[in-house]
GROMACS .gro file of N, CA and C in nm:
model
  396
    1MET      N    1   7.945  12.125  12.308
    1MET     CA    2   7.906  12.048  12.191
    1MET      C    3   7.890  12.140  12.070
    2ALA      N    4   7.849  12.264  12.094
    2ALA     CA    5   7.832  12.358  11.983
    2ALA      C    6   7.966  12.391  11.918
    3SER      N    7   8.072  12.391  11.998
    3SER     CA    8   8.204  12.420  11.942
    3SER      C    9   8.251  12.308  11.850
    4ILE      N   10   8.213  12.186  11.881
    4ILE     CA   11   8.252  12.073  11.795
    4ILE      C   12   8.183  12.084  11.660
    5LYS      N   13   8.060  12.133  11.659
    5LYS     CA   14   7.988  12.149  11.533
    5LYS      C   15   8.050  12.257  11.446
    6ARG      N   16   8.121  12.351  11.508
    6ARG     CA   17   8.185  12.458  11.430
    6ARG      C   18   8.317  12.415  11.367
    7LEU      N   19   8.367  12.300  11.402
    7LEU     CA   20   8.488  12.250  11.337
    7LEU      C   21   8.457  12.219  11.192
    8ASP      N   22   8.542  12.263  11.105
    8ASP     CA   23   8.522  12.240  10.962
    8ASP      C   24   8.625  12.140  10.913
    9LEU      N   25   8.603  12.013  10.945
    9LEU     CA   26   8.700  11.909  10.911
    9LEU      C   27   8.715  11.890  10.760
   10PRO      N   28   8.606  11.896  10.681
   10PRO     CA   29   8.629  11.887  10.535
   10PRO      C   30   8.719  11.997  10.482
   11PHE      N   31   8.708  12.117  10.538
   11PHE     CA   32   8.797  12.225  10.496
   11PHE      C   33   8.941  12.194  10.532
   12GLU      N   34   8.962  12.138  10.652
   12GLU     CA   35   9.097  12.103  10.694
   12GLU      C   36   9.157  11.997  10.602
   13ILE      N   37   9.075  11.901  10.563
   13ILE     CA   38   9.122  11.795  10.472
   13ILE      C   39   9.157  11.854  10.336
   14LYS      N   40   9.073  11.946  10.286
   14LYS     CA   41   9.103  12.009  10.157
   14LYS      C   42   9.229  12.094  10.163
   15SER      N   43   9.251  12.159  10.277
   15SER     CA   44   9.371  12.244  10.287
   15SER      C   45   9.499  12.160  10.292
   16MET      N   46   9.490  12.036  10.338
   16MET     CA   47   9.607  11.949  10.339
   16MET      C   48   9.639  11.897  10.199
   17GLY      N   49   9.539  11.893  10.115
   17GLY     CA   50   9.560  11.847   9.979
   17GLY      C   51   9.589  11.698   9.972
   18VAL      N   52   9.677  11.661   9.881
   18VAL     CA   53   9.711  11.521   9.859
   18VAL      C   54   9.785  11.463   9.980
   19SER      N   55   9.853  11.547  10.054
   19SER     CA   56   9.929  11.497  10.169
   19SER      C   57   9.840  11.444  10.280
   20TYR      N   58   9.711  11.470  10.275
   20TYR     CA   59   9.618  11.412  10.372
   20TYR      C   60   9.621  11.259  10.365
   21TYR      N   61   9.645  11.206  10.248
   21TYR     CA   62   9.640  11.061  10.228
   21TYR      C   63   9.770  10.990  10.262
   22ALA      N   64   9.876  11.062  10.298
   22ALA     CA   65  10.006  11.000  10.327
   22ALA      C   66  10.000  10.898  10.441
   23PRO      N   67   9.933  10.926  10.555
   23PRO     CA   68   9.926  10.821  10.658
   23PRO      C   69   9.851  10.697  10.611
   24PHE      N   70   9.747  10.716  10.530
   24PHE     CA   71   9.675  10.600  10.478
   24PHE      C   72   9.763  10.519  10.384
   25VAL      N   73   9.845  10.585  10.305
   25VAL     CA   74   9.936  10.515  10.214
   25VAL      C   75  10.039  10.436  10.295
   26ALA      N   76  10.091  10.495  10.403
   26ALA     CA   77  10.188  10.423  10.486
   26ALA      C   78  10.125  10.299  10.548
   27VAL      N   79  10.002  10.312  10.599
   27VAL     CA   80   9.934  10.197  10.658
   27VAL      C   81   9.904  10.093  10.550
   28LEU      N   82   9.862  10.137  10.433
   28LEU     CA   83   9.830  10.044  10.325
   28LEU      C   84   9.954   9.969  10.277
   29LEU      N   85  10.066  10.039  10.265
   29LEU     CA   86  10.190   9.971  10.225
   29LEU      C   87  10.233   9.868  10.330
   30GLY      N   88  10.217   9.903  10.456
   30GLY     CA   89  10.248   9.807  10.561
   30GLY      C   90  10.157   9.685  10.555
   31MET      N   91  10.029   9.707  10.530
   31MET     CA   92   9.935   9.596  10.519
   31MET      C   93   9.967   9.508  10.399
   32MET      N   94  10.006   9.570  10.289
   32MET     CA   95  10.042   9.493  10.170
   32MET      C   96  10.166   9.409  10.197
   33TYR      N   97  10.264   9.467  10.268
   33TYR     CA   98  10.384   9.390  10.298
   33TYR      C   99  10.350   9.270  10.385
   34VAL      N  100  10.269   9.291  10.488
   34VAL     CA  101  10.232   9.182  10.578
   34VAL      C  102  10.154   9.075  10.502
   35THR      N  103  10.066   9.117  10.416
   35THR     CA  104   9.978   9.023  10.346
   35THR      C  105  10.054   8.941  10.242
   36PHE      N  106  10.141   9.005  10.167
   36PHE     CA  107  10.203   8.937  10.052
   36PHE      C  108  10.346   8.888  10.075
   37SER      N  109  10.407   8.919  10.187
   37SER     CA  110  10.544   8.877  10.211
   37SER      C  111  10.547   8.733  10.261
   38SER      N  112  10.644   8.659  10.212
   38SER     CA  113  10.658   8.519  10.254
   38SER      C  114  10.798   8.488  10.306
   39SER      N  115  10.876   8.592  10.335
   39SER     CA  116  11.011   8.568  10.385
   39SER      C  117  11.006   8.517  10.529
   40PRO      N  118  11.108   8.446  10.572
   40PRO     CA  119  11.107   8.393  10.709
   40PRO      C  120  11.121   8.502  10.816
   41ASP      N  121  11.173   8.617  10.778
   41ASP     CA  122  11.192   8.727  10.873
   41ASP      C  123  11.080   8.831  10.863
   42VAL      N  124  10.963   8.790  10.818
   42VAL     CA  125  10.856   8.886  10.795
   42VAL      C  126  10.812   8.956  10.925
   43ILE      N  127  10.817   8.888  11.037
   43ILE     CA  128  10.776   8.949  11.163
   43ILE      C  129  10.874   9.059  11.203
   44ARG      N  130  11.002   9.035  11.185
   44ARG     CA  131  11.102   9.136  11.219
   44ARG      C  132  11.090   9.257  11.129
   45TYR      N  133  11.073   9.235  10.999
   45TYR     CA  134  11.060   9.346  10.906
   45TYR      C  135  10.928   9.421  10.926
   46THR      N  136  10.825   9.350  10.964
   46THR     CA  137  10.698   9.416  10.993
   46THR      C  138  10.712   9.508  11.113
   47SER      N  139  10.785   9.463  11.212
   47SER     CA  140  10.809   9.546  11.330
   47SER      C  141  10.884   9.673  11.293
   48ILE      N  142  10.980   9.661  11.205
   48ILE     CA  143  11.055   9.779  11.160
   48ILE      C  144  10.964   9.874  11.083
   49ILE      N  145  10.880   9.819  10.998
   49ILE     CA  146  10.786   9.903  10.921
   49ILE      C  147  10.691   9.976  11.014
   50VAL      N  148  10.638   9.907  11.113
   50VAL     CA  149  10.544   9.970  11.205
   50VAL      C  150  10.613  10.080  11.285
   51GLU      N  151  10.730  10.052  11.339
   51GLU     CA  152  10.798  10.147  11.425
   51GLU      C  153  10.852  10.269  11.352
   52PHE      N  154  10.907  10.249  11.233
   52PHE     CA  155  10.979  10.358  11.167
   52PHE      C  156  10.906  10.419  11.048
   53VAL      N  157  10.799  10.356  11.002
   53VAL     CA  158  10.725  10.412  10.889
   53VAL      C  159  10.584  10.452  10.930
   54VAL      N  160  10.510  10.362  10.989
   54VAL     CA  161  10.369  10.388  11.018
   54VAL      C  162  10.351  10.477  11.141
   55CYS      N  163  10.418  10.447  11.250
   55CYS     CA  164  10.399  10.524  11.373
   55CYS      C  165  10.432  10.673  11.360
   56PRO      N  166  10.538  10.713  11.291
   56PRO     CA  167  10.562  10.857  11.277
   56PRO      C  168  10.452  10.932  11.203
   57PHE      N  169  10.375  10.864  11.121
   57PHE     CA  170  10.267  10.931  11.050
   57PHE      C  171  10.150  10.966  11.142
   58ALA      N  172  10.152  10.925  11.267
   58ALA     CA  173  10.048  10.964  11.362
   58ALA      C  174  10.051  11.115  11.386
   59ALA      N  175  10.166  11.176  11.372
   59ALA     CA  176  10.179  11.320  11.393
   59ALA      C  177  10.166  11.400  11.264
   60TRP      N  178  10.150  11.334  11.153
   60TRP     CA  179  10.145  11.399  11.023
   60TRP      C  180  10.037  11.505  11.015
   61TRP      N  181   9.915  11.467  11.050
   61TRP     CA  182   9.804  11.562  11.040
   61TRP      C  183   9.815  11.673  11.144
   62SER      N  184   9.868  11.643  11.261
   62SER     CA  185   9.886  11.747  11.363
   62SER      C  186   9.980  11.856  11.314
   63MET      N  187  10.084  11.814  11.246
   63MET     CA  188  10.178  11.913  11.192
   63MET      C  189  10.111  11.999  11.087
   64TYR      N  190  10.033  11.940  11.000
   64TYR     CA  191   9.967  12.016  10.896
   64TYR      C  192   9.860  12.110  10.951
   65LEU      N  193   9.795  12.073  11.059
   65LEU     CA  194   9.689  12.157  11.114
   65LEU      C  195   9.744  12.290  11.165
   66PHE      N  196   9.867  12.291  11.211
   66PHE     CA  197   9.923  12.413  11.268
   66PHE      C  198  10.038  12.471  11.186
   67TYR      N  199  10.069  12.411  11.075
   67TYR     CA  200  10.181  12.458  10.993
   67TYR      C  201  10.161  12.601  10.943
   68ASP      N  202  10.043  12.631  10.892
   68ASP     CA  203  10.017  12.765  10.838
   68ASP      C  204  10.027  12.872  10.944
   69TYR      N  205   9.987  12.843  11.065
   69TYR     CA  206   9.990  12.944  11.171
   69TYR      C  207  10.131  12.985  11.208
   70TYR      N  208  10.219  12.889  11.216
   70TYR     CA  209  10.353  12.918  11.264
   70TYR      C  210  10.454  12.938  11.152
   71GLU      N  211  10.422  12.897  11.033
   71GLU     CA  212  10.511  12.919  10.919
   71GLU      C  213  10.516  13.068  10.884
   72ASP      N  214  10.400  13.129  10.877
   72ASP     CA  215  10.393  13.270  10.838
   72ASP      C  216  10.382  13.363  10.958
   73ARG      N  217  10.411  13.313  11.075
   73ARG     CA  218  10.399  13.390  11.198
   73ARG      C  219  10.259  13.450  11.212
   74ALA      N  220  10.161  13.370  11.175
   74ALA     CA  221  10.022  13.416  11.180
   74ALA      C  222   9.955  13.372  11.310
   75SER      N  223  10.024  13.390  11.420
   75SER     CA  224   9.968  13.347  11.547
   75SER      C  225   9.846  13.430  11.586
   76GLU      N  226   9.830  13.548  11.528
   76GLU     CA  227   9.711  13.628  11.558
   76GLU      C  228   9.584  13.563  11.504
   77VAL      N  229   9.599  13.472  11.408
   77VAL     CA  230   9.483  13.401  11.356
   77VAL      C  231   9.420  13.315  11.465
   78LEU      N  232   9.503  13.260  11.552
   78LEU     CA  233   9.451  13.176  11.660
   78LEU      C  234   9.355  13.254  11.749
   79PHE      N  235   9.382  13.380  11.769
   79PHE     CA  236   9.297  13.459  11.859
   79PHE      C  237   9.170  13.507  11.791
   80SER      N  238   9.167  13.511  11.658
   80SER     CA  239   9.047  13.554  11.587
   80SER      C  240   8.960  13.437  11.542
   81TYR      N  241   9.005  13.315  11.564
   81TYR     CA  242   8.929  13.197  11.525
   81TYR      C  243   8.806  13.184  11.615
   82PRO      N  244   8.689  13.144  11.563
   82PRO     CA  245   8.567  13.145  11.643
   82PRO      C  246   8.556  13.033  11.748
   83LEU      N  247   8.664  12.965  11.776
   83LEU     CA  248   8.665  12.860  11.878
   83LEU      C  249   8.763  12.898  11.987
   84SER      N  250   8.742  12.842  12.106
   84SER     CA  251   8.840  12.864  12.211
   84SER      C  252   8.969  12.791  12.174
   85LEU      N  253   9.078  12.831  12.238
   85LEU     CA  254   9.206  12.767  12.207
   85LEU      C  255   9.202  12.618  12.237
   86PHE      N  256   9.128  12.578  12.340
   86PHE     CA  257   9.116  12.436  12.372
   86PHE      C  258   9.051  12.361  12.258
   87PHE      N  259   8.936  12.409  12.212
   87PHE     CA  260   8.866  12.339  12.105
   87PHE      C  261   8.941  12.351  11.974
   88HIS      N  262   9.007  12.462  11.954
   88HIS     CA  263   9.081  12.480  11.829
   88HIS      C  264   9.197  12.382  11.819
   89GLY      N  265   9.266  12.360  11.929
   89GLY     CA  266   9.382  12.272  11.925
   89GLY      C  267   9.350  12.128  11.955
   90ILE      N  268   9.302  12.104  12.073
   90ILE     CA  269   9.286  11.967  12.121
   90ILE      C  270   9.180  11.891  12.042
   91ILE      N  271   9.066  11.950  12.020
   91ILE     CA  272   8.958  11.877  11.954
   91ILE      C  273   8.989  11.853  11.807
   92ARG      N  274   9.047  11.951  11.739
   92ARG     CA  275   9.083  11.931  11.598
   92ARG      C  276   9.185  11.819  11.583
   93VAL      N  277   9.289  11.824  11.662
   93VAL     CA  278   9.395  11.723  11.652
   93VAL      C  279   9.341  11.586  11.694
   94THR      N  280   9.261  11.582  11.798
   94THR     CA  281   9.205  11.455  11.844
   94THR      C  282   9.115  11.390  11.740
   95SER      N  283   9.039  11.471  11.670
   95SER     CA  284   8.951  11.413  11.568
   95SER      C  285   9.030  11.346  11.456
   96PHE      N  286   9.139  11.407  11.413
   96PHE     CA  287   9.223  11.345  11.311
   96PHE      C  288   9.301  11.226  11.368
   97PHE      N  289   9.339  11.234  11.495
   97PHE     CA  290   9.412  11.125  11.557
   97PHE      C  291   9.325  11.000  11.569
   98ILE      N  292   9.198  11.018  11.596
   98ILE     CA  293   9.106  10.904  11.604
   98ILE      C  294   9.095  10.835  11.469
   99VAL      N  295   9.094  10.912  11.361
   99VAL     CA  296   9.091  10.853  11.227
   99VAL      C  297   9.217  10.770  11.204
  100PHE      N  298   9.331  10.822  11.248
  100PHE     CA  299   9.455  10.745  11.233
  100PHE      C  300   9.452  10.619  11.317
  101LEU      N  301   9.399  10.627  11.439
  101LEU     CA  302   9.393  10.509  11.524
  101LEU      C  303   9.306  10.399  11.464
  102VAL      N  304   9.200  10.437  11.396
  102VAL     CA  305   9.115  10.337  11.330
  102VAL      C  306   9.195  10.267  11.220
  103ALA      N  307   9.265  10.344  11.137
  103ALA     CA  308   9.346  10.283  11.030
  103ALA      C  309   9.458  10.198  11.089
  104PHE      N  310   9.520  10.246  11.196
  104PHE     CA  311   9.628  10.171  11.260
  104PHE      C  312   9.576  10.042  11.324
  105SER      N  313   9.458  10.047  11.381
  105SER     CA  314   9.397   9.927  11.440
  105SER      C  315   9.368   9.822  11.334
  106ILE      N  316   9.323   9.867  11.219
  106ILE     CA  317   9.299   9.773  11.108
  106ILE      C  318   9.431   9.708  11.066
  107PHE      N  319   9.538   9.786  11.066
  107PHE     CA  320   9.670   9.732  11.033
  107PHE      C  321   9.713   9.627  11.135
  108LEU      N  322   9.693   9.655  11.263
  108LEU     CA  323   9.730   9.559  11.367
  108LEU      C  324   9.647   9.432  11.358
  109VAL      N  325   9.520   9.445  11.325
  109VAL     CA  326   9.434   9.328  11.309
  109VAL      C  327   9.482   9.246  11.189
  110THR      N  328   9.525   9.313  11.083
  110THR     CA  329   9.578   9.242  10.967
  110THR      C  330   9.702   9.161  11.005
  111ILE      N  331   9.787   9.217  11.088
  111ILE     CA  332   9.906   9.144  11.132
  111ILE      C  333   9.867   9.020  11.211
  112THR      N  334   9.771   9.036  11.300
  112THR     CA  335   9.731   8.920  11.382
  112THR      C  336   9.657   8.815  11.302
  113ILE      N  337   9.588   8.854  11.197
  113ILE     CA  338   9.521   8.756  11.111
  113ILE      C  339   9.624   8.678  11.030
  114LYS      N  340   9.722   8.748  10.978
  114LYS     CA  341   9.825   8.683  10.897
  114LYS      C  342   9.917   8.595  10.981
  115HIS      N  343   9.944   8.639  11.104
  115HIS     CA  344  10.033   8.565  11.195
  115HIS      C  345   9.958   8.539  11.325
  116PRO      N  346   9.885   8.429  11.333
  116PRO     CA  347   9.801   8.402  11.451
  116PRO      C  348   9.879   8.382  11.581
  117ASP      N  349  10.008   8.360  11.572
  117ASP     CA  350  10.087   8.343  11.694
  117ASP      C  351  10.117   8.476  11.764
  118ILE      N  352  10.083   8.587  11.699
  118ILE     CA  353  10.103   8.720  11.757
  118ILE      C  354   9.970   8.768  11.813
  119SER      N  355   9.972   8.815  11.935
  119SER     CA  356   9.851   8.860  12.002
  119SER      C  357   9.822   9.007  11.969
  120LEU      N  358   9.696   9.037  11.946
  120LEU     CA  359   9.655   9.175  11.919
  120LEU      C  360   9.678   9.263  12.042
  121ILE      N  361   9.657   9.209  12.158
  121ILE     CA  362   9.679   9.286  12.282
  121ILE      C  363   9.827   9.319  12.297
  122ASP      N  364   9.913   9.223  12.268
  122ASP     CA  365  10.057   9.248  12.276
  122ASP      C  366  10.100   9.356  12.176
  123LEU      N  367  10.048   9.347  12.054
  123LEU     CA  368  10.080   9.449  11.955
  123LEU      C  369  10.029   9.586  11.997
  124SER      N  370   9.911   9.589  12.052
  124SER     CA  371   9.854   9.717  12.096
  124SER      C  372   9.938   9.778  12.206
  125ILE      N  373   9.977   9.696  12.303
  125ILE     CA  374  10.061   9.747  12.413
  125ILE      C  375  10.195   9.794  12.358
  126LEU      N  376  10.247   9.725  12.262
  126LEU     CA  377  10.379   9.758  12.209
  126LEU      C  378  10.378   9.885  12.123
  127TYR      N  379  10.274   9.905  12.042
  127TYR     CA  380  10.279  10.012  11.942
  127TYR      C  381  10.188  10.133  11.968
  128VAL      N  382  10.085  10.118  12.047
  128VAL     CA  383   9.995  10.233  12.064
  128VAL      C  384  10.066  10.346  12.138
  129TYR      N  385  10.152  10.315  12.233
  129TYR     CA  386  10.224  10.424  12.300
  129TYR      C  387  10.319  10.494  12.204
  130LEU      N  388  10.371  10.424  12.105
  130LEU     CA  389  10.456  10.489  12.005
  130LEU      C  390  10.374  10.587  11.920
  131VAL      N  391  10.251  10.549  11.891
  131VAL     CA  392  10.165  10.636  11.813
  131VAL      C  393  10.129  10.761  11.893
  132LEU      N  394  10.106  10.742  12.024
  132LEU     CA  395  10.073  10.858  12.107
  132LEU      C  396  10.192  10.951  12.118
   0.00000   0.00000   0.00000
């Protein structure tokens, strides 16, 4: 538990800069499309948006968390970091992934509210494995 307290998530968010908000923008654009679209093929287009726009952003933060280490061949930084490799990798990525899952869940709930004939459980089974 002490290792989790040493994670500096606000620093990680600041180091990502404006690109931290890209997954939120993708989810928000998808929600806006679902909410305001009135075309007869809205369910098909929503599926395309979820699969090819929103789901790939699940890995966005993971890439940014390790980009600096491998871009500049700074792998020695991993060994000098005050956390074990397990906590440095898995816990950091998992914490950001949970934030994405919350935003993605809100998006799926928005789809089911707008289209009551679609089940939230069916959407979850269909798309959560894509996010993973």
